[in-house]
Phi, psi and omega in degrees: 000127138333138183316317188306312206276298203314311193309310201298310208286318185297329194279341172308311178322300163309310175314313182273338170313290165335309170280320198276353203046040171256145180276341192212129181237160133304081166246104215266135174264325224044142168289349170069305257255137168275154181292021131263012159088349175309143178256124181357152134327286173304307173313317159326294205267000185259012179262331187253337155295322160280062164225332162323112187340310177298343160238010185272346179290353189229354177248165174280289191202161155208177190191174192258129181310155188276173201298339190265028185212048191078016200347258179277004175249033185194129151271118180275179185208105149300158159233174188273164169306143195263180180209000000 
């Protein structure tokens, strides 16, 4: 998948999360890391993607799930209530 189509794709999740009333979502990134020690793409970019106005209107927090839940390859997303 492309950086474009994941993006397209996190903001449908949130969004439908959202609409569905669930409060705490899952987004697995994978750690990615390369064999030059570079850390993913995606593992970057969803940190800074829920921060975008367009999702950030809809979250609470988010944080890398503890290790025995994906650790730094799982993002959790509160998300706010929906009204």
């Amino acid at each position: 998948m492309t950086q474009a189509e994941a993006y397209r794709h996190l903001v449908r999740f949130i969004d439908q999360s959202y609409f569905h009333k669930k409060r705490c979502v899952n987004v697995i990134t994978g750690k990615g890391t390369q064999l030059n020690g570079n850390i993913g793409i995606l593992r970057q970019a969803v940190p800074q993607w829920l921060n975008q106005p367009e999702l950030r209107s809809k979250i609470i927090a988010f944080s890398h799930a503890p290790k025995n839940e994906g650790g730094e390859g799982a993002v959790y997303v509160l998300l706010k209530r929906w009204r």
